[in-house]
Amino acid sequence: MQKQTVLIIGTVWVEPNSSAAGKRMLQLIHQFLKRADKIIFAATSLKSEKAIDLTSLGVKEVTIQLNHTSFDDFIKEFQPNIVLFDRFMTEEQFGWRVAEYCPKALRILDTEDLHCLRKTRELCVKNKINFTTDELLKQDITKREIASILRCDLSLIISTFEMDLLKNLFKIDEAIVMYLPFLFDEISKYQQEKWKNFGDRQHFIFIGNFFHKPNVNAVLTLKKEIWFRIKKQIPNAELHIYGAYINQQIQDLHNQKEGFLIKGFAKDANQVVKNAKVVLAPLNFGAGIKGKLTEAMLCGTPSVTTKIGAEGMHNNLPWNGFIGDNFTEFSNKAVQLYTDKNIWETSQKNGIDIINTIYGKEKHGKLFFDKIDTIQQNLETHRICNFMGSVLQHQTLQATKYMSKWIEEKN
């Protein structure tokens, strides 16, 4: 396979300790580092103190501007042969510029999760209506995201559920989408032996980024519907809430007497999860793969979650604990997992099986670059076959292009 020059355009800088999206992007960067001559990560946002220094990995960092011709000059000079967009909104903003000034570059969209699925589910929860595919099809964000997928040469889809949805509901050609989950090393026997055992662990834990609305909703659910049921059965237990960007609404839930403790940002998320006995994740809406649940498996910590929480994550393998949407049942299963050593150890083993069977870094990394290689060798034919993508590239981005130029002139 030819060496690659790669441009990654991010909405935000990479924060692997803050979010699953940050971990995902870092995994992709590590994959490209194996095969690329040069990688540039470009973003429009300000860099926070939680962002990692990509230059230490050999990746150049560049700040870019929205609606500005300076990006055109930048990409014409760099001429990457791969451009990766970190979500569909980034492709909307920069895709037409890439297509115009670097037409031979392979355009890849990393969906992270299907934003339209997450947003529609959030809307349904807010309006207290059942989620349906009809509701999904009605949303403007759905049309925008599917259009972005069609415009790109390849879109990376993180869960099996979302792959099925794209193929069966939206009739997306398999040639332009690829299942690429989180990429992990196998959990070895040596790692397992280093884990704390059942008797040495204590307390329940929730961890997540609180810019992410499903996490805010999940913690409110824990407070209002679940924790008091667990606390009644295990009076000495505590629930520790960790995460980046905790807002005042969540901070106000802290209650020492109830054992409902808001701990804030964890510099070493792995360590706090490894010390906990059970992860709780009552997610009422969301999409993609839940980083807190793969992290639980990687730390040997069983979990209790909802159907949406586990969706697209474990194929037909037994879960790393329990799955349930009824809050009373959820609470009882959490107690059972916390107090029954045999069930806990079986659940831990299930998590190991899920990671080692589904999320293999070497296997998926090879498939990823095989796919890239195939498309690059036949890029013109690949684009001709994606006729609807060509139509959208021609029509939709003309509108985006001239709106951008109008904003540019106005500024």
Short mmCIF file of C-alpha atoms in Angstrom, two decimals:
data_model
loop_
_atom_site.label_atom_id
_atom_site.label_comp_id
_atom_site.label_asym_id
_atom_site.label_seq_id
_atom_site.Cartn_x
_atom_site.Cartn_y
_atom_site.Cartn_z
CA MET A 1 0.00 0.00 0.00
CA GLN A 2 1.23 3.50 -0.85
CA LYS A 3 2.33 5.86 1.90
CA GLN A 4 -0.31 8.41 2.79
CA THR A 5 -0.42 12.11 3.52
CA VAL A 6 -3.40 12.69 5.77
CA LEU A 7 -5.38 15.77 6.75
CA ILE A 8 -7.81 15.34 9.64
CA ILE A 9 -10.31 18.18 10.07
CA GLY A 10 -11.77 18.28 13.57
CA THR A 11 -14.59 20.26 15.11
CA VAL A 12 -12.70 20.09 18.40
CA TRP A 13 -9.18 19.13 19.49
CA VAL A 14 -8.56 15.58 20.66
CA GLU A 15 -9.50 14.94 24.32
CA PRO A 16 -9.27 11.16 24.90
CA ASN A 17 -9.70 11.55 28.68
CA SER A 18 -12.90 13.57 28.26
CA SER A 19 -14.99 11.66 25.73
CA ALA A 20 -15.41 8.49 23.70
CA ALA A 21 -15.16 10.66 20.57
CA GLY A 22 -11.71 11.79 21.69
CA LYS A 23 -10.62 8.18 22.28
CA ARG A 24 -11.97 7.20 18.87
CA MET A 25 -10.08 9.95 17.08
CA LEU A 26 -6.84 9.05 18.85
CA GLN A 27 -7.29 5.42 17.76
CA LEU A 28 -7.67 6.53 14.13
CA ILE A 29 -4.60 8.76 14.39
CA HIS A 30 -2.56 5.82 15.70
CA GLN A 31 -3.74 3.74 12.74
CA PHE A 32 -2.67 6.43 10.27
CA LEU A 33 0.69 6.84 12.01
CA LYS A 34 1.55 3.28 10.95
CA ARG A 35 1.22 4.15 7.27
CA ALA A 36 1.38 7.91 6.74
CA ASP A 37 4.35 10.06 5.77
CA LYS A 38 2.70 13.14 7.19
CA ILE A 39 -0.42 13.84 9.26
CA ILE A 40 -1.93 17.24 9.98
CA PHE A 41 -4.77 17.71 12.45
CA ALA A 42 -6.65 20.95 11.79
CA ALA A 43 -9.43 22.44 13.92
CA THR A 44 -11.37 25.69 14.11
CA SER A 45 -11.88 25.67 17.89
CA LEU A 46 -9.73 26.91 20.75
CA LYS A 47 -7.61 24.23 22.37
CA SER A 48 -8.56 23.37 25.96
CA GLU A 49 -6.17 22.23 28.68
CA LYS A 50 -7.71 18.73 28.42
CA ALA A 51 -6.59 18.33 24.78
CA ILE A 52 -3.54 16.17 24.21
CA ASP A 53 -0.41 17.40 22.45
CA LEU A 54 -0.57 15.68 19.07
CA THR A 55 2.84 17.05 18.09
CA SER A 56 4.37 14.63 20.62
CA LEU A 57 3.06 11.82 18.37
CA GLY A 58 4.50 13.39 15.22
CA VAL A 59 1.22 14.97 14.11
CA LYS A 60 1.29 18.64 13.06
CA GLU A 61 -1.41 20.85 14.59
CA VAL A 62 -2.96 23.67 12.56
CA THR A 63 -5.72 26.13 13.45
CA ILE A 64 -8.05 26.87 10.54
CA GLN A 65 -10.85 29.37 9.98
CA LEU A 66 -14.43 28.82 8.89
CA ASN A 67 -15.63 30.53 5.71
CA HIS A 68 -12.17 31.79 4.82
CA THR A 69 -10.00 31.43 1.72
CA SER A 70 -6.93 30.78 3.89
CA PHE A 71 -8.09 27.14 4.06
CA ASP A 72 -8.05 26.94 0.25
CA ASP A 73 -4.42 28.09 0.16
CA PHE A 74 -3.54 25.68 2.98
CA ILE A 75 -5.00 22.56 1.32
CA LYS A 76 -3.64 23.47 -2.13
CA GLU A 77 -0.16 23.63 -0.63
CA PHE A 78 -0.45 20.42 1.45
CA GLN A 79 -2.29 18.32 -1.19
CA PRO A 80 -3.17 15.36 1.08
CA ASN A 81 -4.29 12.12 -0.52
CA ILE A 82 -6.65 11.40 2.40
CA VAL A 83 -8.92 13.91 4.16
CA LEU A 84 -10.84 12.72 7.23
CA PHE A 85 -13.77 14.72 8.62
CA ASP A 86 -14.51 14.09 12.30
CA ARG A 87 -18.31 14.44 11.92
CA PHE A 88 -20.81 15.37 9.25
CA MET A 89 -20.99 19.07 10.21
CA THR A 90 -17.26 19.36 9.49
CA GLU A 91 -17.79 17.81 6.06
CA GLU A 92 -20.60 20.29 5.38
CA GLN A 93 -18.28 23.20 6.18
CA PHE A 94 -15.09 22.04 4.46
CA GLY A 95 -16.09 19.24 2.07
CA TRP A 96 -16.72 21.48 -0.92
CA ARG A 97 -13.36 23.21 -0.44
CA VAL A 98 -11.57 19.86 -0.32
CA ALA A 99 -13.44 18.67 -3.43
CA GLU A 100 -12.62 21.85 -5.32
CA TYR A 101 -8.98 22.37 -4.37
CA CYS A 102 -7.85 18.79 -3.75
CA PRO A 103 -10.15 16.69 -5.98
CA LYS A 104 -8.03 13.52 -5.96
CA ALA A 105 -8.00 13.24 -2.17
CA LEU A 106 -10.00 10.37 -0.70
CA ARG A 107 -12.71 11.95 1.45
CA ILE A 108 -13.55 9.93 4.59
CA LEU A 109 -16.26 10.74 7.12
CA ASP A 110 -15.91 9.37 10.64
CA THR A 111 -19.51 9.52 11.83
CA GLU A 112 -18.54 8.86 15.52
CA ASP A 113 -22.17 7.89 15.91
CA LEU A 114 -25.22 8.69 13.81
CA HIS A 115 -26.02 12.15 15.12
CA CYS A 116 -29.47 12.03 13.56
CA LEU A 117 -30.31 8.85 15.49
CA ARG A 118 -29.13 10.33 18.80
CA LYS A 119 -30.88 13.67 18.25
CA THR A 120 -34.17 12.07 17.16
CA ARG A 121 -34.17 9.79 20.20
CA GLU A 122 -33.48 12.81 22.41
CA LEU A 123 -36.43 14.64 20.83
CA CYS A 124 -38.69 11.64 21.40
CA VAL A 125 -37.70 11.40 25.08
CA LYS A 126 -38.25 15.15 25.52
CA ASN A 127 -41.69 15.01 23.86
CA LYS A 128 -42.58 11.71 25.60
CA ILE A 129 -43.30 9.88 22.35
CA ASN A 130 -42.05 6.53 21.09
CA PHE A 131 -39.07 6.53 18.76
CA THR A 132 -39.93 5.31 15.25
CA THR A 133 -38.05 5.24 11.98
CA ASP A 134 -40.78 7.54 10.57
CA GLU A 135 -39.80 10.12 13.20
CA LEU A 136 -36.15 9.68 12.20
CA LEU A 137 -36.94 10.17 8.51
CA LYS A 138 -38.81 13.42 9.22
CA GLN A 139 -35.87 15.24 10.80
CA ASP A 140 -33.78 17.80 8.89
CA ILE A 141 -30.62 16.57 10.62
CA THR A 142 -31.24 13.11 9.14
CA LYS A 143 -31.34 14.50 5.62
CA ARG A 144 -28.16 16.49 6.26
CA GLU A 145 -26.22 13.57 7.72
CA ILE A 146 -27.27 11.08 5.03
CA ALA A 147 -26.36 13.63 2.36
CA SER A 148 -22.92 13.98 3.93
CA ILE A 149 -22.43 10.19 3.95
CA LEU A 150 -23.40 10.03 0.27
CA ARG A 151 -21.00 12.85 -0.68
CA CYS A 152 -17.99 11.14 0.91
CA ASP A 153 -15.97 8.34 -0.68
CA LEU A 154 -16.14 6.32 2.55
CA SER A 155 -17.95 6.70 5.88
CA LEU A 156 -16.86 4.88 9.02
CA ILE A 157 -19.73 3.45 11.04
CA ILE A 158 -19.05 2.51 14.63
CA SER A 159 -21.90 0.12 15.52
CA THR A 160 -23.53 -2.87 13.86
CA PHE A 161 -26.97 -1.41 14.59
CA GLU A 162 -26.14 1.75 12.65
CA MET A 163 -24.68 -0.24 9.76
CA ASP A 164 -27.95 -2.19 9.50
CA LEU A 165 -29.96 1.04 9.69
CA LEU A 166 -27.99 2.68 6.88
CA LYS A 167 -28.20 -0.37 4.61
CA ASN A 168 -31.80 -1.37 5.26
CA LEU A 169 -33.62 1.91 5.98
CA PHE A 170 -31.59 4.39 3.94
CA LYS A 171 -30.43 1.93 1.25
CA ILE A 172 -26.84 3.17 1.41
CA ASP A 173 -24.51 1.19 -0.86
CA GLU A 174 -22.07 -0.96 1.12
CA ALA A 175 -19.25 0.31 -1.12
CA ILE A 176 -19.27 3.71 0.64
CA VAL A 177 -19.76 2.64 4.28
CA MET A 178 -17.56 0.52 6.51
CA TYR A 179 -18.12 -0.95 9.96
CA LEU A 180 -15.17 0.19 12.07
CA PRO A 181 -15.77 -0.08 15.82
CA PHE A 182 -13.42 1.01 18.61
CA LEU A 183 -9.99 -0.53 18.16
CA PHE A 184 -8.52 -2.28 21.21
CA ASP A 185 -5.66 -4.60 22.00
CA GLU A 186 -6.72 -8.00 23.28
CA ILE A 187 -7.22 -8.25 27.06
CA SER A 188 -4.43 -10.62 28.04
CA LYS A 189 -4.27 -13.05 30.97
CA TYR A 190 -1.50 -10.84 32.38
CA GLN A 191 -3.83 -7.80 32.43
CA GLN A 192 -6.61 -9.82 34.02
CA GLU A 193 -4.32 -10.96 36.83
CA LYS A 194 -3.55 -7.32 37.67
CA TRP A 195 -7.22 -6.42 38.16
CA LYS A 196 -8.64 -6.08 41.65
CA ASN A 197 -10.91 -9.00 42.52
CA PHE A 198 -14.55 -8.90 43.63
CA GLY A 199 -13.76 -8.57 47.35
CA ASP A 200 -11.28 -5.72 46.89
CA ARG A 201 -13.61 -3.47 44.91
CA GLN A 202 -16.30 -1.16 46.20
CA HIS A 203 -18.95 1.32 45.12
CA PHE A 204 -20.89 2.00 41.93
CA ILE A 205 -19.64 4.41 39.28
CA PHE A 206 -20.91 6.51 36.38
CA ILE A 207 -18.47 8.28 34.06
CA GLY A 208 -19.11 10.51 31.05
CA ASN A 209 -18.65 13.87 29.33
CA PHE A 210 -21.37 16.30 30.45
CA PHE A 211 -21.36 18.26 27.21
CA HIS A 212 -23.07 15.07 25.99
CA LYS A 213 -26.81 15.29 26.77
CA PRO A 214 -27.40 11.52 27.14
CA ASN A 215 -24.97 11.58 30.08
CA VAL A 216 -26.78 14.45 31.82
CA ASN A 217 -30.09 12.63 31.37
CA ALA A 218 -28.60 9.35 32.65
CA VAL A 219 -27.33 10.93 35.88
CA LEU A 220 -30.70 12.60 36.49
CA THR A 221 -32.30 9.17 35.98
CA LEU A 222 -29.89 7.64 38.50
CA LYS A 223 -30.83 10.30 41.03
CA LYS A 224 -34.59 10.25 40.53
CA GLU A 225 -35.36 6.64 39.63
CA ILE A 226 -32.57 4.24 40.57
CA TRP A 227 -30.16 5.18 43.33
CA PHE A 228 -32.67 5.26 46.22
CA ARG A 229 -33.77 1.72 45.32
CA ILE A 230 -30.17 0.47 45.39
CA LYS A 231 -29.29 2.42 48.56
CA LYS A 232 -32.26 0.87 50.37
CA GLN A 233 -30.83 -2.62 49.75
CA ILE A 234 -27.11 -1.75 50.19
CA PRO A 235 -27.02 1.08 52.78
CA ASN A 236 -23.22 1.41 52.79
CA ALA A 237 -22.85 1.69 49.00
CA GLU A 238 -21.85 4.89 47.24
CA LEU A 239 -22.34 6.08 43.68
CA HIS A 240 -19.40 8.07 42.32
CA ILE A 241 -20.12 10.37 39.35
CA TYR A 242 -17.07 11.27 37.25
CA GLY A 243 -16.76 13.25 34.06
CA ALA A 244 -15.46 16.26 32.17
CA TYR A 245 -17.40 19.52 31.99
CA ILE A 246 -19.79 18.86 34.90
CA ASN A 247 -22.43 21.60 34.94
CA GLN A 248 -24.19 23.19 37.92
CA GLN A 249 -27.30 21.05 37.45
CA ILE A 250 -25.23 17.90 38.00
CA GLN A 251 -23.05 19.43 40.74
CA ASP A 252 -26.20 20.28 42.73
CA LEU A 253 -27.09 16.56 42.92
CA HIS A 254 -24.13 15.89 45.24
CA ASN A 255 -25.42 14.46 48.54
CA GLN A 256 -22.99 12.94 51.04
CA LYS A 257 -25.75 11.50 53.20
CA GLU A 258 -27.30 9.66 50.26
CA GLY A 259 -23.90 8.45 49.04
CA PHE A 260 -24.53 10.22 45.71
CA LEU A 261 -21.15 11.81 45.15
CA ILE A 262 -20.19 14.14 42.29
CA LYS A 263 -16.44 13.61 41.89
CA GLY A 264 -15.70 15.67 38.77
CA PHE A 265 -13.08 15.12 36.08
CA ALA A 266 -10.94 11.97 36.46
CA LYS A 267 -7.39 12.46 35.19
CA ASP A 268 -7.03 8.68 35.09
CA ALA A 269 -10.45 7.31 34.16
CA ASN A 270 -9.13 3.75 33.89
CA GLN A 271 -7.97 3.77 37.49
CA VAL A 272 -11.29 4.89 38.97
CA VAL A 273 -13.19 2.34 36.86
CA LYS A 274 -10.77 -0.43 37.89
CA ASN A 275 -11.41 0.35 41.57
CA ALA A 276 -15.22 0.32 41.20
CA LYS A 277 -17.34 -2.79 41.54
CA VAL A 278 -20.15 -1.95 39.08
CA VAL A 279 -20.70 0.64 36.32
CA LEU A 280 -24.24 2.04 36.03
CA ALA A 281 -25.34 3.52 32.68
CA PRO A 282 -29.14 4.04 32.40
CA LEU A 283 -29.00 5.70 28.97
CA ASN A 284 -32.46 6.71 27.73
CA PHE A 285 -31.23 7.98 24.37
CA GLY A 286 -28.02 7.96 22.39
CA ALA A 287 -26.30 6.20 19.51
CA GLY A 288 -23.03 4.56 18.53
CA ILE A 289 -20.76 2.66 20.91
CA LYS A 290 -20.75 3.84 24.51
CA GLY A 291 -17.17 4.47 25.58
CA LYS A 292 -18.02 4.12 29.28
CA LEU A 293 -19.19 0.54 28.65
CA THR A 294 -16.19 -0.61 26.61
CA GLU A 295 -14.01 1.08 29.23
CA ALA A 296 -15.79 -0.96 31.92
CA MET A 297 -14.97 -4.17 30.03
CA LEU A 298 -11.35 -3.12 29.55
CA CYS A 299 -11.10 -2.56 33.32
CA GLY A 300 -12.81 -5.83 34.29
CA THR A 301 -15.78 -3.96 35.75
CA PRO A 302 -19.28 -5.36 35.05
CA SER A 303 -22.07 -2.96 34.12
CA VAL A 304 -25.83 -2.50 34.11
CA THR A 305 -27.24 -0.53 31.19
CA THR A 306 -30.30 -0.11 28.97
CA LYS A 307 -31.06 -1.60 25.56
CA ILE A 308 -29.93 1.65 23.93
CA GLY A 309 -26.75 1.55 26.05
CA ALA A 310 -25.77 -1.91 24.80
CA GLU A 311 -27.11 -1.45 21.27
CA GLY A 312 -24.75 -2.50 18.48
CA MET A 313 -21.98 -3.31 20.98
CA HIS A 314 -21.96 -7.04 21.71
CA ASN A 315 -23.50 -8.83 18.72
CA ASN A 316 -24.96 -12.08 20.13
CA LEU A 317 -22.49 -12.43 22.99
CA PRO A 318 -23.73 -12.33 26.62
CA TRP A 319 -23.49 -8.86 28.16
CA ASN A 320 -20.91 -7.71 30.68
CA GLY A 321 -23.60 -7.69 33.39
CA PHE A 322 -27.27 -6.88 32.78
CA ILE A 323 -29.42 -4.99 30.27
CA GLY A 324 -32.84 -3.60 31.24
CA ASP A 325 -35.10 -0.58 30.72
CA ASN A 326 -37.39 -1.00 33.73
CA PHE A 327 -35.94 1.07 36.58
CA THR A 328 -36.99 -1.32 39.35
CA GLU A 329 -35.48 -4.27 37.48
CA PHE A 330 -32.39 -2.18 36.66
CA SER A 331 -31.88 -1.42 40.36
CA ASN A 332 -32.41 -5.02 41.46
CA LYS A 333 -29.95 -6.31 38.86
CA ALA A 334 -27.39 -3.74 40.00
CA VAL A 335 -27.76 -5.02 43.58
CA GLN A 336 -27.47 -8.63 42.41
CA LEU A 337 -24.32 -7.86 40.44
CA TYR A 338 -22.83 -5.97 43.38
CA THR A 339 -23.47 -8.69 45.95
CA ASP A 340 -23.14 -12.00 44.07
CA LYS A 341 -19.52 -12.93 43.41
CA ASN A 342 -20.33 -15.72 40.90
CA ILE A 343 -22.56 -13.48 38.77
CA TRP A 344 -19.99 -10.69 38.96
CA GLU A 345 -17.12 -12.93 37.83
CA THR A 346 -19.19 -14.43 34.99
CA SER A 347 -20.11 -10.91 33.84
CA GLN A 348 -16.46 -9.86 33.93
CA LYS A 349 -15.55 -12.82 31.70
CA ASN A 350 -18.35 -11.85 29.29
CA GLY A 351 -16.78 -8.40 28.94
CA ILE A 352 -13.40 -9.93 28.12
CA ASP A 353 -15.02 -12.10 25.44
CA ILE A 354 -16.78 -9.09 23.90
CA ILE A 355 -13.59 -7.00 23.66
CA ASN A 356 -11.42 -9.85 22.38
CA THR A 357 -13.99 -11.07 19.83
CA ILE A 358 -15.41 -7.82 18.42
CA TYR A 359 -12.94 -4.97 18.88
CA GLY A 360 -9.60 -6.36 17.68
CA LYS A 361 -7.29 -3.53 16.65
CA GLU A 362 -5.13 -5.57 14.27
CA LYS A 363 -8.02 -7.20 12.42
CA HIS A 364 -10.04 -4.03 11.91
CA GLY A 365 -6.98 -1.91 11.19
CA LYS A 366 -6.00 -4.20 8.32
CA LEU A 367 -9.55 -4.20 6.91
CA PHE A 368 -9.62 -0.40 7.11
CA PHE A 369 -6.48 0.09 5.05
CA ASP A 370 -7.41 -2.67 2.61
CA LYS A 371 -10.61 -0.72 1.97
CA ILE A 372 -8.74 2.56 1.54
CA ASP A 373 -6.27 0.92 -0.84
CA THR A 374 -9.06 -0.57 -2.97
CA ILE A 375 -10.90 2.75 -3.28
CA GLN A 376 -7.74 4.76 -4.04
CA GLN A 377 -6.78 2.39 -6.85
CA ASN A 378 -10.22 2.83 -8.45
CA LEU A 379 -11.27 6.28 -7.21
CA GLU A 380 -12.80 7.54 -10.46
CA THR A 381 -14.89 4.38 -10.93
CA HIS A 382 -15.85 4.40 -7.24
CA ARG A 383 -17.23 7.94 -7.61
CA ILE A 384 -19.01 7.20 -10.88
CA CYS A 385 -20.81 4.30 -9.19
CA ASN A 386 -21.88 6.59 -6.33
CA PHE A 387 -24.12 8.67 -8.63
CA MET A 388 -26.35 10.09 -5.89
CA GLY A 389 -23.24 11.25 -4.08
CA SER A 390 -22.10 13.03 -7.26
CA VAL A 391 -25.48 14.73 -7.58
CA LEU A 392 -25.35 15.92 -3.98
CA GLN A 393 -21.74 17.03 -4.38
CA HIS A 394 -22.78 19.10 -7.39
CA GLN A 395 -26.03 20.59 -6.08
CA THR A 396 -25.90 20.78 -2.30
CA LEU A 397 -22.35 21.99 -2.05
CA GLN A 398 -22.93 24.68 -4.64
CA ALA A 399 -25.39 26.15 -2.16
CA THR A 400 -22.97 25.67 0.74
CA LYS A 401 -20.12 27.11 -1.28
CA TYR A 402 -21.90 30.32 -2.19
CA MET A 403 -23.34 30.78 1.29
CA SER A 404 -19.80 30.43 2.63
CA LYS A 405 -18.47 32.92 0.10
CA TRP A 406 -21.27 35.36 1.03
CA ILE A 407 -20.32 35.08 4.73
CA GLU A 408 -16.68 35.53 3.75
CA GLU A 409 -17.46 38.73 1.85
CA LYS A 410 -19.68 40.00 4.68
CA ASN A 411 -16.88 39.49 7.18
#
